[in-house]
Coordinates of C-alpha atoms in Angstrom, one line a residue:
M1 CA -175.7 7.7 1.9
R2 CA -172.7 9.8 2.6
R3 CA -170.2 10.0 -0.2
V4 CA -166.5 10.5 0.4
L5 CA -165.1 12.7 -2.2
P6 CA -161.3 12.4 -2.9
L7 CA -159.5 15.7 -2.3
L8 CA -156.5 16.5 -4.4
L9 CA -154.2 19.0 -2.9
L10 CA -151.7 20.5 -5.3
L11 CA -148.6 22.1 -3.6
A12 CA -146.3 23.9 -5.9
G13 CA -143.1 25.5 -4.6
C14 CA -144.0 25.0 -0.9
S15 CA -141.9 23.2 1.7
T16 CA -143.6 20.1 3.3
E17 CA -140.9 19.4 5.9
V18 CA -142.5 18.6 9.3
E19 CA -140.3 18.2 12.4
F20 CA -141.3 15.3 14.6
D21 CA -140.1 15.1 18.2
P22 CA -140.7 11.7 19.8
E23 CA -139.5 13.0 23.3
G24 CA -142.1 11.8 25.8
L25 CA -144.0 9.4 23.5
L26 CA -144.7 5.9 24.7
C27 CA -142.2 3.3 23.5
D28 CA -143.4 0.9 20.8
E29 CA -144.0 -2.7 21.6
G30 CA -140.6 -4.3 22.6
G31 CA -139.2 -1.0 23.9
V32 CA -138.4 0.5 20.4
C33 CA -137.9 4.2 20.0
P34 CA -136.7 6.2 16.9
E35 CA -133.0 6.5 16.3
G36 CA -131.2 8.7 18.8
Y37 CA -133.8 8.0 21.6
A38 CA -133.9 5.3 24.3
C39 CA -136.9 3.7 26.0
I40 CA -136.5 4.9 29.6
E41 CA -139.3 3.9 32.0
G42 CA -141.7 3.2 29.1
V43 CA -141.1 6.6 27.4
C44 CA -138.8 7.6 24.6
R45 CA -136.2 10.0 25.8
V46 CA -132.8 11.3 24.7
P47 CA -130.2 9.2 26.6
C48 CA -128.5 11.0 29.4
S49 CA -124.7 11.3 29.5
G50 CA -122.1 13.1 31.6
A51 CA -122.4 14.9 34.9
G52 CA -125.9 15.1 36.5
C53 CA -127.2 11.8 35.0
P54 CA -128.4 9.1 37.3
G55 CA -125.7 6.6 38.2
V56 CA -122.9 8.8 36.8
T57 CA -120.1 9.5 39.3
V58 CA -118.1 12.6 38.8
N59 CA -114.6 13.0 40.4
R60 CA -114.4 16.6 41.4
C61 CA -110.9 16.3 42.6
A62 CA -109.4 15.8 39.1
N63 CA -107.7 19.2 39.0
V64 CA -107.7 20.0 42.7
T65 CA -104.4 20.4 44.7
C66 CA -104.8 20.5 48.4
D67 CA -101.8 22.6 49.5
A68 CA -103.4 25.7 51.0
P69 CA -104.4 25.0 54.6
S70 CA -106.1 27.5 56.8
P71 CA -103.8 29.6 59.1
S72 CA -103.1 28.4 62.6
F73 CA -105.4 29.9 65.3
C74 CA -105.9 29.9 69.0
V75 CA -108.8 27.8 70.1
D76 CA -108.6 29.4 73.5
G77 CA -105.9 31.0 75.7
T78 CA -103.7 27.9 75.8
L79 CA -104.7 25.6 72.9
L80 CA -103.2 26.2 69.4
R81 CA -104.8 24.5 66.4
A82 CA -102.6 24.2 63.2
F83 CA -103.1 22.3 59.9
L84 CA -100.7 20.1 57.9
A85 CA -99.6 21.6 54.6
Q86 CA -100.7 18.6 52.6
G87 CA -104.4 17.8 52.6
T88 CA -106.8 15.4 51.0
C89 CA -109.6 16.0 48.5
E90 CA -113.2 14.5 48.7
P91 CA -114.0 13.3 45.2
S92 CA -117.8 13.9 45.5
T93 CA -117.5 17.5 46.5
G94 CA -113.9 18.6 45.4
E95 CA -113.4 20.1 48.9
C96 CA -110.0 19.9 50.7
S97 CA -109.5 18.8 54.2
Y98 CA -106.3 19.1 56.2
P99 CA -105.1 17.0 59.2
V100 CA -105.3 19.0 62.5
V101 CA -102.4 19.3 64.9
E102 CA -103.2 20.7 68.3
T103 CA -100.6 22.0 70.7
T104 CA -101.0 23.1 74.3
C105 CA -99.1 26.4 74.8
Q106 CA -97.4 26.5 78.2
A107 CA -97.2 30.3 78.2
G108 CA -100.5 30.9 76.4
C109 CA -101.7 31.2 72.8
V110 CA -101.8 34.6 71.1
D111 CA -102.4 35.5 67.4
G112 CA -102.1 31.9 66.2
R113 CA -98.9 30.9 67.9
C114 CA -97.7 29.9 71.3
V115 CA -96.1 32.7 73.3
G116 CA -92.3 32.5 73.4
E117 CA -92.0 29.6 70.9
G118 CA -91.2 31.5 67.8
G119 CA -92.6 30.4 64.5
C120 CA -92.4 26.6 65.0
A121 CA -95.6 26.3 67.0
G122 CA -97.9 23.9 65.0
V123 CA -95.3 23.4 62.2
T124 CA -94.8 19.8 61.2
C125 CA -91.7 19.2 59.0
T126 CA -92.9 16.2 57.0
T127 CA -92.5 17.4 53.4
P128 CA -88.8 17.2 52.4
P129 CA -87.4 18.3 49.0
S130 CA -87.7 15.8 46.1
P131 CA -84.6 13.6 45.4
Q132 CA -82.0 15.5 43.3
C133 CA -79.2 14.3 41.0
E134 CA -75.7 15.7 41.7
G135 CA -73.6 14.4 38.8
S136 CA -73.7 10.6 39.1
N137 CA -74.8 10.8 42.7
L138 CA -78.4 10.9 44.1
R139 CA -79.2 13.1 47.1
T140 CA -82.3 12.3 49.2
W141 CA -83.7 14.1 52.2
I142 CA -84.9 12.4 55.4
S143 CA -88.3 13.1 56.9
P144 CA -89.3 14.3 59.4
G145 CA -87.1 17.4 59.6
T146 CA -86.4 20.0 62.3
C147 CA -87.9 23.5 62.6
S148 CA -85.7 26.6 63.1
A149 CA -86.7 29.6 65.3
A150 CA -87.9 31.4 62.2
G151 CA -90.4 28.6 61.5
Q152 CA -88.4 27.1 58.6
C153 CA -88.0 23.3 58.1
N154 CA -84.6 21.8 57.7
Y155 CA -84.0 18.2 56.5
F156 CA -81.0 16.0 56.8
S157 CA -79.9 14.4 53.5
S158 CA -77.8 11.5 52.4
V159 CA -76.0 10.8 49.1
Q160 CA -75.7 7.6 47.3
S161 CA -73.6 6.7 44.2
C162 CA -75.4 5.7 41.0
P163 CA -73.2 3.2 39.1
N164 CA -75.2 3.7 35.9
G165 CA -75.7 7.4 36.3
C166 CA -78.5 9.6 37.7
A167 CA -81.4 11.2 35.9
A168 CA -84.7 12.9 36.9
G169 CA -84.1 12.4 40.6
A170 CA -83.4 8.6 40.4
C171 CA -80.5 6.3 39.8
S172 CA -80.6 5.0 36.2
A173 CA -81.1 1.3 35.7
L174 CA -78.5 -0.8 33.9
Q175 CA -79.2 -0.6 30.2
L176 CA -78.0 -3.6 28.2
A177 CA -78.1 -3.1 24.4
F178 CA -76.8 -5.4 21.8
S179 CA -76.3 -4.7 18.1
E180 CA -74.9 -6.5 15.2
T181 CA -71.3 -5.4 14.2
A182 CA -70.4 -5.8 10.6
P183 CA -68.9 -7.8 9.0
A184 CA -71.1 -10.8 10.1
V185 CA -69.4 -14.2 10.7
P186 CA -70.0 -16.3 7.5
S187 CA -70.5 -19.5 9.4
V188 CA -72.8 -21.3 11.8
L189 CA -71.3 -20.9 15.3
T190 CA -71.4 -23.6 18.0
A191 CA -69.0 -22.0 20.5
V192 CA -67.7 -18.6 21.7
D193 CA -65.5 -17.3 24.5
S194 CA -64.1 -13.9 25.4
A195 CA -60.7 -13.4 27.0
P196 CA -61.0 -12.2 30.6
G197 CA -60.3 -8.5 30.9
S198 CA -60.5 -7.9 27.2
S199 CA -63.8 -6.0 27.4
G200 CA -65.0 -8.1 24.5
N201 CA -62.1 -7.1 22.2
H202 CA -60.5 -10.5 22.1
V203 CA -63.2 -13.1 21.2
L204 CA -62.8 -16.6 19.6
V205 CA -65.7 -18.3 17.8
A206 CA -65.9 -21.8 16.3
G207 CA -68.2 -23.9 14.2
P208 CA -68.6 -26.7 11.7
G209 CA -66.0 -27.6 9.1
G210 CA -63.1 -26.4 11.4
Y211 CA -64.3 -22.8 11.3
V212 CA -62.5 -20.5 13.8
A213 CA -62.5 -16.7 13.8
R214 CA -61.1 -14.0 16.1
W215 CA -62.7 -10.6 16.9
N216 CA -60.3 -7.8 17.8
G217 CA -62.9 -5.1 18.6
A218 CA -63.1 -3.9 15.0
A219 CA -63.1 -6.8 12.6
W220 CA -63.3 -10.6 12.3
T221 CA -60.3 -12.6 11.1
K222 CA -60.6 -16.2 10.0
L223 CA -57.9 -18.5 11.5
N224 CA -56.4 -21.6 9.9
S225 CA -57.5 -24.5 12.0
G226 CA -56.0 -27.3 9.9
T227 CA -59.0 -29.4 10.4
Q228 CA -62.5 -30.0 8.9
A229 CA -63.9 -31.4 12.1
S230 CA -67.0 -29.8 13.7
L231 CA -65.7 -27.7 16.6
R232 CA -67.9 -27.6 19.7
A233 CA -66.3 -25.6 22.6
V234 CA -63.8 -22.7 23.2
S235 CA -62.0 -21.7 26.4
L236 CA -59.8 -18.6 26.6
Y237 CA -57.5 -17.4 29.5
G238 CA -55.3 -14.4 30.1
S239 CA -55.5 -10.8 28.9
G240 CA -53.5 -8.4 26.7
S241 CA -50.6 -10.1 25.0
S242 CA -51.0 -13.2 27.3
V243 CA -54.2 -14.5 25.9
G244 CA -54.3 -18.2 25.0
G245 CA -56.8 -21.0 25.0
A246 CA -58.1 -24.2 23.4
V247 CA -60.8 -25.3 21.0
V248 CA -62.2 -28.8 20.8
G249 CA -64.5 -30.8 18.6
D250 CA -65.4 -34.1 16.9
N251 CA -63.0 -37.1 16.5
G252 CA -60.9 -36.0 19.5
T253 CA -59.9 -32.8 17.9
V254 CA -57.9 -30.4 20.2
L255 CA -56.6 -27.1 19.0
L256 CA -54.2 -25.0 21.2
Y257 CA -54.5 -21.2 20.7
D258 CA -51.5 -18.9 21.5
G259 CA -53.4 -15.6 21.1
T260 CA -52.5 -15.4 17.4
S261 CA -52.7 -18.8 15.7
L262 CA -54.0 -22.4 16.2
A263 CA -51.9 -25.6 16.5
K264 CA -53.5 -29.1 16.5
A265 CA -52.5 -31.2 19.5
T266 CA -51.8 -34.9 19.3
V267 CA -53.4 -36.8 22.1
P268 CA -52.9 -40.6 21.7
G269 CA -56.1 -42.6 22.3
L270 CA -58.4 -39.6 22.3
N271 CA -61.2 -40.1 19.7
A272 CA -64.4 -39.0 21.4
A273 CA -66.7 -36.2 20.2
L274 CA -65.4 -33.5 22.5
R275 CA -68.0 -31.1 23.9
S276 CA -66.3 -29.2 26.7
V277 CA -62.9 -27.6 27.5
H278 CA -61.3 -25.5 30.2
A279 CA -57.9 -23.9 29.9
T280 CA -56.1 -21.9 32.6
S281 CA -52.7 -21.7 30.9
A282 CA -50.8 -23.3 28.0
Q283 CA -49.7 -26.0 30.5
Q284 CA -53.1 -26.6 32.1
V285 CA -55.9 -27.8 29.8
L286 CA -58.8 -30.2 30.5
V287 CA -61.1 -31.5 27.7
G288 CA -64.0 -33.9 27.7
G289 CA -66.7 -35.5 25.7
G290 CA -68.6 -38.8 25.6
A291 CA -66.8 -41.1 28.1
Q292 CA -63.3 -39.6 27.6
V293 CA -61.3 -37.0 29.5
A294 CA -57.9 -35.7 28.5
V295 CA -55.6 -33.6 30.7
R296 CA -52.6 -31.5 29.5
S297 CA -50.1 -30.9 32.4
G298 CA -47.0 -29.1 31.2
S299 CA -46.3 -30.5 27.7
A300 CA -47.7 -34.0 28.2
W301 CA -51.3 -35.3 27.8
S302 CA -52.9 -38.1 29.8
L303 CA -56.3 -39.9 29.6
P304 CA -57.7 -40.5 33.1
S305 CA -60.3 -43.2 33.3
V306 CA -64.0 -42.1 33.6
S307 CA -66.5 -44.3 35.4
G308 CA -69.8 -44.1 33.7
G309 CA -71.7 -41.0 32.6
S310 CA -71.3 -38.7 29.6
L311 CA -69.3 -35.4 29.4
D312 CA -71.4 -33.7 26.8
S313 CA -72.0 -30.3 28.4
T314 CA -69.8 -27.2 28.3
S315 CA -69.9 -27.2 32.1
D316 CA -68.7 -30.8 32.5
V317 CA -65.0 -30.0 32.9
L318 CA -63.5 -27.4 35.2
L319 CA -59.9 -26.8 36.4
Q320 CA -59.5 -25.4 39.9
G321 CA -56.3 -23.8 41.2
S322 CA -53.2 -25.5 39.7
R323 CA -54.8 -28.9 39.2

């Protein structure tokens, strides 16, 4: 009977590190390979990445500029072959190709040009200069151009005005920016209007509790409205020292504005919650709300009858001409 004797191997101060390379070993059941390897066609291999790997497409035109065509040459005694200055790149090879232009030379072809035709033989002027800013104007060139006797391309240009300025060879787009201007208005606002031609430097706002304030381009000033009614609509007219308008609100409240202060108007029979107003002068004011309309013509007010409907939109009333 053969006896198996245990063997005890004592290693002192020796390195027992063994490098194991699974490259090429068969994959475990389920296609499992050690970390860093993938089961490819039944064998553990390091996964392939980058150029040269199966299924990986490389764009060889990434840094290629096709702007150096071959010189023109004579195919035979009468045919000139030239190439356009701008070519195209083939992504799979990175090679440039240039469109061909062939010209029949009436007096013959010698040294890459037609005899007696100067330097324009085979020249195509289809690459105009890039658009260019000239102050607040934009100059653009028209293609195709014309060729001079020296073989130089010339292009006609046109100039357009850029209302919002010109930058980087293009008209600038209109930029609208809004920012809060201190001090803020200490009230909820329900209506606002700006006097025509004031460039936003004469503004009237209104809100609950009879709140009215004026903006003069630098600061807000609260105006004495003489009422606690909620105010709903504002209409301004005029410019400069001729600004005026009207403010309307609940309980038939109508305030006339002379550009500096407010005065409450007395309109007999008007008691609706007014939501709209349009003023074109101190003598022409139209207000509306609910089922009531009031008109000021000169110094007198009248209440025309309204048949049905409700006037609760700021666009419900509008004065036209002198009416």
